[in-house]
XYZ file of C-alpha atoms in Angstrom:
583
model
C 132.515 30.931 242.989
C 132.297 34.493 244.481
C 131.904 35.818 240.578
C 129.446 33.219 240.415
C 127.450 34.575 242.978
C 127.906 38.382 242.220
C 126.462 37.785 238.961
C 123.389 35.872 240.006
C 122.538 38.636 242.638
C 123.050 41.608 239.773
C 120.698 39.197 237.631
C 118.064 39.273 240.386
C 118.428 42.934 240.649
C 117.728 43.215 237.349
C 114.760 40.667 237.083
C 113.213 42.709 240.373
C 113.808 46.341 239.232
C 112.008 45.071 235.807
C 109.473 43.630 237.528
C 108.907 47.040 239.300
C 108.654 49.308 235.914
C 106.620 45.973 234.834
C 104.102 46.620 237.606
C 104.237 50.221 237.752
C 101.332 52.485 237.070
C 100.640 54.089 234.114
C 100.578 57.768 236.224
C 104.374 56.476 237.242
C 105.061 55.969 233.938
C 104.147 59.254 232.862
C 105.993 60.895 236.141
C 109.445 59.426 235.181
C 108.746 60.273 231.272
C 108.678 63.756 232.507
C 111.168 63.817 235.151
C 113.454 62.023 232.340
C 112.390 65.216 229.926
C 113.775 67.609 232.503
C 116.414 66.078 233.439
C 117.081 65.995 230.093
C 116.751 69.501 229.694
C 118.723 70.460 232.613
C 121.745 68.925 231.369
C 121.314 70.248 227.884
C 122.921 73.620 229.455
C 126.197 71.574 230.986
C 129.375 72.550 228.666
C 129.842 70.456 225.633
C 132.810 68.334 226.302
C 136.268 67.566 224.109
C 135.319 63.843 223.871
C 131.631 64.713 222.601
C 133.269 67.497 219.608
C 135.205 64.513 218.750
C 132.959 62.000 218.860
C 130.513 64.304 217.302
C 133.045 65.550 214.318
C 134.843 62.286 213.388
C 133.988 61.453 210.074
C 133.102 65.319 209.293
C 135.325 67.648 209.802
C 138.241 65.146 209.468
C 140.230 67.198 206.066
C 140.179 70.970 208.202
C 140.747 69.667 212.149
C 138.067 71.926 212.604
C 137.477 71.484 216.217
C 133.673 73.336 215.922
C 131.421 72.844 218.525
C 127.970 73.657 216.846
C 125.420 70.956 215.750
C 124.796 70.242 212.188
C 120.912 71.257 212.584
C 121.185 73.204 208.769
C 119.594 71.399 205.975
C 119.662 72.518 202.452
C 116.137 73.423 202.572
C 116.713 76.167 205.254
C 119.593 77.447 203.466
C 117.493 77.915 200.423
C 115.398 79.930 201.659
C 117.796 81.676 204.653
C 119.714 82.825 201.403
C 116.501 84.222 199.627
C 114.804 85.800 202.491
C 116.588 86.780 205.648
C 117.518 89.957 205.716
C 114.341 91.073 204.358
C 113.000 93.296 207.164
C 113.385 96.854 208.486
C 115.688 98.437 205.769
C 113.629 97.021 202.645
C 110.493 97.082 203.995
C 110.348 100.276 206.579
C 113.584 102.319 206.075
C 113.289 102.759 202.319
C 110.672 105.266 203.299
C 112.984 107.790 204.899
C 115.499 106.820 201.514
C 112.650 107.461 198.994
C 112.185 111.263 201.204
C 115.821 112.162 200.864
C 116.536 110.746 197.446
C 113.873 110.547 195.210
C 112.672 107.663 193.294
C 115.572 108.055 190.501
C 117.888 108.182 193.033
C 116.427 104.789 195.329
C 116.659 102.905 192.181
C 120.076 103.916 191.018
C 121.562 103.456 195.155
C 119.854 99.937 194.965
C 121.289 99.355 191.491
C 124.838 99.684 191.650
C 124.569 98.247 195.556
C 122.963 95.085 193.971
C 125.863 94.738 191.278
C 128.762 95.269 194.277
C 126.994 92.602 196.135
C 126.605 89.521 193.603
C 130.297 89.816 193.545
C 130.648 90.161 197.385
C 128.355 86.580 197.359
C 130.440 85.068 195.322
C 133.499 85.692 197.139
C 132.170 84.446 200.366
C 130.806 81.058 199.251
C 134.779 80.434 197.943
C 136.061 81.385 201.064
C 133.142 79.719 202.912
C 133.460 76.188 201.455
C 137.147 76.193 202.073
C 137.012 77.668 205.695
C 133.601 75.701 206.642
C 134.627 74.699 209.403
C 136.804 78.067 210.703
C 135.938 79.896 213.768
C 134.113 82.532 213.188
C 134.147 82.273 209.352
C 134.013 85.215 207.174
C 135.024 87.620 209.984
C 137.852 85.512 210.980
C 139.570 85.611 206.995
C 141.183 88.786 207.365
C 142.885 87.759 210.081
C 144.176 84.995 208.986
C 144.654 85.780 205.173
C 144.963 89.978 205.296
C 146.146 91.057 208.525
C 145.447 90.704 212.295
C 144.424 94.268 213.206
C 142.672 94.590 210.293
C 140.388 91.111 211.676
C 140.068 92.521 214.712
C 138.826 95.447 213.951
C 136.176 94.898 211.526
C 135.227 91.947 213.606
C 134.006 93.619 216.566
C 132.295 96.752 214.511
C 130.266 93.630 212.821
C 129.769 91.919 215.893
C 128.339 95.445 218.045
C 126.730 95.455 214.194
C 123.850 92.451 214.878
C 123.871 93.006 218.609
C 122.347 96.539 217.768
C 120.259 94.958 214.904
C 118.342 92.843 217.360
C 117.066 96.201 219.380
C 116.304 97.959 216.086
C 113.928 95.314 215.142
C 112.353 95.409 218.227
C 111.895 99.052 218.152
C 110.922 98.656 214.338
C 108.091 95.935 215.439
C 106.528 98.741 217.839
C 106.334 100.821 215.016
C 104.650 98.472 212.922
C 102.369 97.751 215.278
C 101.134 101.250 215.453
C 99.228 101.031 212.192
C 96.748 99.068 214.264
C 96.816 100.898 217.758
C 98.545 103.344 219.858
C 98.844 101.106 223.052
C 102.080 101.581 224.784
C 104.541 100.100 222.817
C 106.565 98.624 225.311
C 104.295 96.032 225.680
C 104.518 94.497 221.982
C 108.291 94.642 222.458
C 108.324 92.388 225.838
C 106.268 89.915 223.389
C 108.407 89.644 220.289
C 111.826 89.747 222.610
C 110.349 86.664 224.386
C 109.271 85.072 220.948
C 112.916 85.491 219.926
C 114.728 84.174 222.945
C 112.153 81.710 222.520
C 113.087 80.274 219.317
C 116.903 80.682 219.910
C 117.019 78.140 223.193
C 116.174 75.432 220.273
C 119.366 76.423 218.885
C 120.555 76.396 215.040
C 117.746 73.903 214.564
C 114.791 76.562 215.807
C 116.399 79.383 214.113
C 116.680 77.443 210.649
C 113.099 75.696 211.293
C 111.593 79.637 211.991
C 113.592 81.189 208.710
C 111.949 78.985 206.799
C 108.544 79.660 207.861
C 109.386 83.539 208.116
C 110.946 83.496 204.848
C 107.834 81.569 203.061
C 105.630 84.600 204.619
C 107.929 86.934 203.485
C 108.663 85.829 200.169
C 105.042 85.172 199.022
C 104.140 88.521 200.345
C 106.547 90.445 198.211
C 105.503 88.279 195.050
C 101.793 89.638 196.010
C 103.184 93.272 196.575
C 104.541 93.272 193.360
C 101.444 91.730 191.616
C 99.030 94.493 192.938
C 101.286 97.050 192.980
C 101.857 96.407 188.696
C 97.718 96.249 188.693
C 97.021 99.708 191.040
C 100.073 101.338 188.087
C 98.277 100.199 185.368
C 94.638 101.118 187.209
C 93.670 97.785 187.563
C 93.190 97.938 190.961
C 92.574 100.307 193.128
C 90.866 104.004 192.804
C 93.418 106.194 191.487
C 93.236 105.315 187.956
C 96.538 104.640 185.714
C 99.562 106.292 187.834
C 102.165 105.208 185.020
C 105.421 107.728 185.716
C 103.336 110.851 187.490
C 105.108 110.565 190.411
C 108.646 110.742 188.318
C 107.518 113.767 186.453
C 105.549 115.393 189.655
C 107.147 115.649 192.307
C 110.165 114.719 190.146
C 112.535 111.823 189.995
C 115.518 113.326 192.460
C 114.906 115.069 195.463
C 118.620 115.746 196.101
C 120.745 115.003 192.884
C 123.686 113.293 193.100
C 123.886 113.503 197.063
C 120.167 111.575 197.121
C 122.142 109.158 195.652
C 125.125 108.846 197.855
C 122.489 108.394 200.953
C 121.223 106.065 199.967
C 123.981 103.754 199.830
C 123.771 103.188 203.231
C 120.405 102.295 203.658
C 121.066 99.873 200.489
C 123.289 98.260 202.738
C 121.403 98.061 206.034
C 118.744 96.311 203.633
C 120.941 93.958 202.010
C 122.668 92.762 205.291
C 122.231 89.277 206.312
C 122.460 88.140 203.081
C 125.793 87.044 204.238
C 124.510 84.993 206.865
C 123.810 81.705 205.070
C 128.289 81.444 205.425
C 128.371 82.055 208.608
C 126.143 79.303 208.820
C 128.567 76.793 206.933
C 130.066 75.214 210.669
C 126.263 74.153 210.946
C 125.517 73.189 207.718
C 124.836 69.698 206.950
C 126.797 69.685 203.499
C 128.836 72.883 202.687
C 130.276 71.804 200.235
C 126.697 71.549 197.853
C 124.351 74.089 199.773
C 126.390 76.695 199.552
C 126.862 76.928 195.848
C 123.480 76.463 195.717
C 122.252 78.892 197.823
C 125.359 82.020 196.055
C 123.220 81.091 192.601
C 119.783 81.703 194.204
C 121.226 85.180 195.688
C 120.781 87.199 192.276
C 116.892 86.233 192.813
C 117.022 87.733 195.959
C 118.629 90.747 193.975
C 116.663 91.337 190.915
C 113.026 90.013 192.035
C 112.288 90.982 195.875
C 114.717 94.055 196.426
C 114.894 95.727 192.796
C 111.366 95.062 191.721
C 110.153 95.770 195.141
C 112.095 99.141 195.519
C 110.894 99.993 191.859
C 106.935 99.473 192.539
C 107.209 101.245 195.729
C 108.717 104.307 193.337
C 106.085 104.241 190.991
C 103.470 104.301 193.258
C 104.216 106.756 196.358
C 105.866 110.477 195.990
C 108.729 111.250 197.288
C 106.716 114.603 199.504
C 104.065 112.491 200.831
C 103.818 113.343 204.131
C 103.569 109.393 205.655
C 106.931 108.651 204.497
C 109.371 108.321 208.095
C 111.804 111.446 207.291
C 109.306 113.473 205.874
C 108.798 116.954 207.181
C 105.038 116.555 207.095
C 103.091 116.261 210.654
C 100.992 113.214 209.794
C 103.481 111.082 208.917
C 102.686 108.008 210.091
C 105.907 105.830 210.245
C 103.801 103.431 208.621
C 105.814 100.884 206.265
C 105.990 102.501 202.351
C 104.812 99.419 201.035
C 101.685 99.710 203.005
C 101.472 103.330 202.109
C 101.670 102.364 198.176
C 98.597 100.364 198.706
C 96.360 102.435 201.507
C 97.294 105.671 199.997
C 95.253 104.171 196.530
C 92.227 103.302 198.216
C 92.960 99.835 198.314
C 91.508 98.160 201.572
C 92.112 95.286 203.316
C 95.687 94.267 201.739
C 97.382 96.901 203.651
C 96.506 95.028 206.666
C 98.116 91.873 205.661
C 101.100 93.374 204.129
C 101.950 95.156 207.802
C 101.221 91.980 209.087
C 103.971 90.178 207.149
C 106.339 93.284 207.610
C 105.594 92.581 211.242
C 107.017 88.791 210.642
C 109.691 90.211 208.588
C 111.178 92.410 211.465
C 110.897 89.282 213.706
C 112.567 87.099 211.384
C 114.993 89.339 211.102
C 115.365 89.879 215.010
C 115.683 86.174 215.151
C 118.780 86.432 212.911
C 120.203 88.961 214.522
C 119.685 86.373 217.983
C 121.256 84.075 216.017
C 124.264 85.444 214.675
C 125.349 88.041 217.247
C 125.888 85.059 219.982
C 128.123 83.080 217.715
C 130.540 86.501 216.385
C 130.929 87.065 219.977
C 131.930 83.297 220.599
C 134.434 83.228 217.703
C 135.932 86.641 218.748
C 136.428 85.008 222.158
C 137.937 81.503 220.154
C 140.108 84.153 218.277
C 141.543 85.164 221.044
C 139.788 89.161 220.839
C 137.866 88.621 223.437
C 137.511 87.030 227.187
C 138.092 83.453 227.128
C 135.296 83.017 229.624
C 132.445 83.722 226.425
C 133.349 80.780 225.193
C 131.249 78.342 226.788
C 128.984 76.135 224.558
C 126.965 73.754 225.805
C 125.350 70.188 225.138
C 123.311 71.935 222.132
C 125.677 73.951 220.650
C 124.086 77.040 222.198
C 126.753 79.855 223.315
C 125.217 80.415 226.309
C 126.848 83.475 227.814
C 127.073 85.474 224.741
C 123.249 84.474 224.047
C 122.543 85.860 227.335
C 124.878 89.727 226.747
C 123.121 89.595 223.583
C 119.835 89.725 225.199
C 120.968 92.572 227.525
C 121.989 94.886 224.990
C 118.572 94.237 223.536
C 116.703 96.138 226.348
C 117.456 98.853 224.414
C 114.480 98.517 222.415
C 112.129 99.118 225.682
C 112.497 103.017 224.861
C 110.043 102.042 222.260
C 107.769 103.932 224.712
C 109.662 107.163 224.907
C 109.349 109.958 222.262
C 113.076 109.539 221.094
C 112.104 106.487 219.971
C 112.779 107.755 216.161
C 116.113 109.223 217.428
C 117.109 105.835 218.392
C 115.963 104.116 215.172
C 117.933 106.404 213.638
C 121.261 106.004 216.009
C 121.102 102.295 215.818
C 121.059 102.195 212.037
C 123.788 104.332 211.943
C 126.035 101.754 213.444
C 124.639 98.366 211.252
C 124.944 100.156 207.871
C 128.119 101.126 207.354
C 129.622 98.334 209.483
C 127.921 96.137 206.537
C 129.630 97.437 204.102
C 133.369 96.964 206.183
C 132.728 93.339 206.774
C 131.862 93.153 202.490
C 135.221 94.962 201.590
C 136.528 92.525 204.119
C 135.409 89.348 202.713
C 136.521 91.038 199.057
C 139.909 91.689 199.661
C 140.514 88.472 201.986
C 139.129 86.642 198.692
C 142.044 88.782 196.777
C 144.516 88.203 199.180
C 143.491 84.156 199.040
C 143.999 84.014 195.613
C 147.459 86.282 195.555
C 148.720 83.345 198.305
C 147.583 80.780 196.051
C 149.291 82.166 193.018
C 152.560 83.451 195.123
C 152.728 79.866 196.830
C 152.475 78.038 193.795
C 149.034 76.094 194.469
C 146.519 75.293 192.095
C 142.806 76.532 192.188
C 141.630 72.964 191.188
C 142.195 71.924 195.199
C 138.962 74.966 195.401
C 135.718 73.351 196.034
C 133.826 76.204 194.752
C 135.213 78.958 192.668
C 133.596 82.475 192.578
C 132.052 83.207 189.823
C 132.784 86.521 189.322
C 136.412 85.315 190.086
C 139.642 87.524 191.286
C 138.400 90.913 189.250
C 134.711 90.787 190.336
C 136.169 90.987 194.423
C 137.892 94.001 193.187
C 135.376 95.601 191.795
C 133.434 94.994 194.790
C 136.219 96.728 196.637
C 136.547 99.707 194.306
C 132.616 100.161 195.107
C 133.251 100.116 198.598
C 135.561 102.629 199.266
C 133.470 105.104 196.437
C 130.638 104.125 198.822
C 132.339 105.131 201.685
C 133.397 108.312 200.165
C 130.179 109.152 199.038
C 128.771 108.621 202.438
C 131.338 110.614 204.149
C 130.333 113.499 201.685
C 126.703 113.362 203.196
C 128.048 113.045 206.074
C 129.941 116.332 206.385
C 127.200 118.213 203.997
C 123.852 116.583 205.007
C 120.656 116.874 202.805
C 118.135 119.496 204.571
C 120.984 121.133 206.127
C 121.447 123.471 203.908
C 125.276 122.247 203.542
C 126.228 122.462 207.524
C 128.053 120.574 208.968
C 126.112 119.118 211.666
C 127.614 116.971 214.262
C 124.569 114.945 215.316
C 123.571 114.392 211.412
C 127.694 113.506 210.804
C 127.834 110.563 213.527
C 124.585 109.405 212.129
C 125.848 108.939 208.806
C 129.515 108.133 210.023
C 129.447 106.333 213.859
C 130.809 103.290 212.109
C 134.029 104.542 211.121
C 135.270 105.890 214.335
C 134.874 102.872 215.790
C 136.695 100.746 213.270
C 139.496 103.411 212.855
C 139.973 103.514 216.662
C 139.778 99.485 217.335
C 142.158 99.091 214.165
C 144.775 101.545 215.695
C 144.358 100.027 219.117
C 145.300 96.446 217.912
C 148.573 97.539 216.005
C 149.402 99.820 219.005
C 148.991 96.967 221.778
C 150.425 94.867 219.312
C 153.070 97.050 218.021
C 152.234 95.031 214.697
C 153.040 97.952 212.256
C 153.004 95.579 208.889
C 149.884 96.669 206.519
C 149.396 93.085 205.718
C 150.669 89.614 205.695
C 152.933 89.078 202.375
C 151.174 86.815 200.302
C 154.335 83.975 200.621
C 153.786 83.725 204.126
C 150.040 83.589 204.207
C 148.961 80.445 206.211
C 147.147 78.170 203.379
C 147.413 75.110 205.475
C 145.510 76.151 208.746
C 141.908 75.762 208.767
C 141.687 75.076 204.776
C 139.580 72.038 203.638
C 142.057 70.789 200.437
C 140.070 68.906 198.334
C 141.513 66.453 195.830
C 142.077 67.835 192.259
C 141.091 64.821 190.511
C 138.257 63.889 192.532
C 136.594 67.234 191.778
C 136.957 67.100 187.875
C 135.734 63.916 188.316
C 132.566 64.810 189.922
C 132.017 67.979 187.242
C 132.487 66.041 184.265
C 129.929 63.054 186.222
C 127.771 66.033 186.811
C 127.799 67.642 183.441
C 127.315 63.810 181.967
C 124.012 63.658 183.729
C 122.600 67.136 182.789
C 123.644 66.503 179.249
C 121.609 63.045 179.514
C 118.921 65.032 181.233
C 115.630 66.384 179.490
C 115.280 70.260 178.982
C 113.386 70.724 182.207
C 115.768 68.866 184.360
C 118.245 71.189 182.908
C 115.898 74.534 182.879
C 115.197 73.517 186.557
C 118.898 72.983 187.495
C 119.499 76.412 185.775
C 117.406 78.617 187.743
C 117.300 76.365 191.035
């Protein structure tokens, strides 16, 4: 009787508080829409729980145990064009200047040529390890720990990590000195705006990041198929007022500024402006489908290669000398620090266009910035989930934002406000120092965790088949990539210690430029095995954890799908297959 009663009196409750909403005003309406928004909002920030990451990963992660707390925000569309345009910022589009000074145009082409070759390989190597540790903390920096060796993991994990928390101030200061092509306003100012675009973008999460790559990457993209249209019609004097340029500036001036040496620097820079390409993996814990967008986007990556950064780097050689005084490194008073993509147009009396083109460089350094927002907050959270750094940076919340390492990653980023000073080259200088060679430790390091994967597989008596992808440059294309690597290094170290302009010296400033990198990785590799008194140079290939973290997928099922696959393309017309090809 009492239950009876209870429930009658909850269903007049009910009838009266939906009488109420019935009644309400429309301006009520609208105030608990909003207050619902904030609250909303508000709670967005409160810790992801256990029971949501389970609720959240049932059904997806359920073959690795992967106990990931991002959001699955990345669609295949962002990942297209993530893997064909981020990156493309401040090393392509601004630092190749100072690279053309030192090296020549010969020697810019021949860096980006054999750093283009070491790279497809690198690629490929990190979309096998990718689609079998998708759902890994911290991905590609976290192999070597688990596959090479612990000190060796730590190590080259936190030089990458300090590697795209310095990126993010670079751009910054890089955006000021874009800017300046228009106006000499203090450029303090335009950094405040573009570090409060970025944060911007980044409390959406992986889903504002990806949604703004796409639209940066579009800009970008389009403008360097433009650049490369104009630049072939100003060559051939279609455009412009210089008449046909052909090879002049390869014969006068010359096609080396430094030899061999020219060459060696400019490695580096080759790096810097290949680096993010690796990005769209560490993206594979947010990716909606690893297992087909990643393939995908490692086949689109030698576009990336031959037609934006090779072409590119190859019209910018044909069309501004190595002496001109507006390159960044030059020795001439009037240069300009103005982009030498820009300067390839301007200098040819071409009006107009130049504007655009710093316009999109402008976007590109943002876009960039934004990955550099992006990436920085999650190394630092899967150093923390690795156990390499404090436990308290590991708070994620409701979103899948990292809060507190968003929020250090923004404080190191107030770097970029001596954008005002008149160091502010200096520091361009300084913070490139530390993001190009640290690329090219974390690329050895996916390379020989890739060879050290396969030696486990082989040693432990598994078969490749249980691979979802397989690189396509397979076991001998990572070692090549390796063998690159350490002649890169070499080479760099030789500049280094006997810098171009120098007259031979050894300078100490121009050495930690070239070299800041390695210090630090050499000092927090020895530190681990010290602390750890871990003395082993790697993990024997028998005892290499294979079952941890893996995604094992089943043999059959995968020839199954191939030969399905190859049914349908052979069924297919010739533009299905043309399209599949090159798509």
């Amino acid at each position: 009787m009492s239950s009876d009663m209870s429930t009658a009196n909850s269903k007049k409750e009910e009838e009266s508080t939906y009488a109420i909403i019935q009644t309400s005003s429309p301006c009520s309406k609208k105030y608990s829409y909003i207050s619902g928004q904030v609250n909303r909002f508000i709670n967005s920030f409160r810790r992801k729980g256990e029971s949501e990451d389970v609720k959240e990963l049932k059904g997806e992660n359920e073959e690795c145990g992967a106990a990931t707390k991002m959001k699955k925000s990345i669609k295949s569309r962002h990942l297209l064009m993530i893997s064909l345009g981020t990156g493309i910022g401040t090393g392509l589009l601004v630092g190749n200047g100072k690279a053309l000074a030192k090296a020549g145009p010969a020697g810019l082409v021949i860096g980006y040529a054999v750093a283009s070759i070491m790279l497809y390989c690198i690629i490929q190597a990190a979309g096998e390890l990718g689609i079998c540790y998708s759902g890994m903390a911290g991905n590609y920096t976290a192999y070597s720990s688990l596959l090479v060796d612990p000190a060796l993991g730590f190590s080259v994990s936190w030089v990458y990590c300090v590697q795209w928390m310095t990126v993010l101030p670079l751009q910054l200061v890089t955006a000021a000195m874009t800017v300046r092509y228009w106006t000499n306003a203090n450029p303090d100012i335009f950094v405040a705006v573009f570090f409060v675009v970025i944060m911007v973008i980044n409390m959406f999460g992986a889903k504002g990041y990806a949604e703004a790559e796409f639209l940066f990457n579009i800009c970008k993209v389009l403008m360097i198929a433009g650049f490369v249209i104009l630049g072939i019609a100003i060559n051939c004097g279609g455009a412009g007022t210089s008449g046909y340029i052909g090879a002049k500036y390869w014969h006068s001036p010359g096609s080396f500024a430094a030899g061999f040496k020219g060459v060696c620097y400019v490695f580096c820079y080759a790096a810097f402006s290949y680096g993010g390409i690796e990005v769209m993996v560490l993206t594979a814990s947010e990716q909606e489908n690893p297992r087909k967008s990643i393939p995908n986007a490692c086949k689109k990556v030698i576009y990336r290669i031959l037609m934006i950064y090779m072409l590119t780097t190859i019209i910018v050689c044909f069309l501004v000398p190595y002496n001109s005084s507006e390159l960044m490194g030059s020795s001439g008073e009037s240069a300009s620090h103005a982009s030498p993509l820009v300067i390839a147009v301007a200098s040819h009396g071409v009006k107009i266009v130049p504007h655009i083109i710093n316009a999109v460089i402008l976007i590109s350094v943002i876009s960039v910035g934004n990955s550099s927002m992006y990436s920085a907050p999650r190394l630092l959270l899967s150093l923390s989930e690795q156990g390499y750094a404090p436990k308290f940076l590991n708070y994620v919340d409701r979103q899948g934002r990292p809060l507190i390492c968003f929020a250090i990653t923004l404080l190191v980023a107030l770097i970029a406000f001596v954008a005002a000073s008149d160091a502010e080259e200096d520091i361009f200088a300084w913070l490139l120092a530390i993001s190009g060679l640290s690329q090219i430790f974390i690329w050895t390091s996916i390379c020989l965790s890739h060879v050290r994967f396969r030696d486990a597989m082989h040693a432990q008596g598994l078969s490749l088949g249980q691979i979802g992808y397989k690189s396509q440059t397979g076991y001998w294309g990572s070692w090549f990539a390796i063998v690159i690597s350490v002649l890169v290094l070499i080479a760099q170290f030789w500049v280094a210690i006997a810098p171009i302009g120098e007259e031979g010296r050894l300078n100490a400033e121009t050495f930690f430029q070239n070299y800041l990198a390695f210090p630090i990785l050499l000092g927090a590799y020895f530190g681990y095995k010290v602390y750890h008194k871990d003395w082993r140079l790697c993990i024997p290939a028998s005892e290499v954890d294979l079952s941890s973290h893996r995604n094992i997928s089943d043999e059959e099922i995968l020839r199954q799908e191939d030969y399905e696959w190859n049914e349908k393309m052979s069924n297919s017309s010739i533009w299905v297959r043309l399209c599949h090809f090159w798509c």
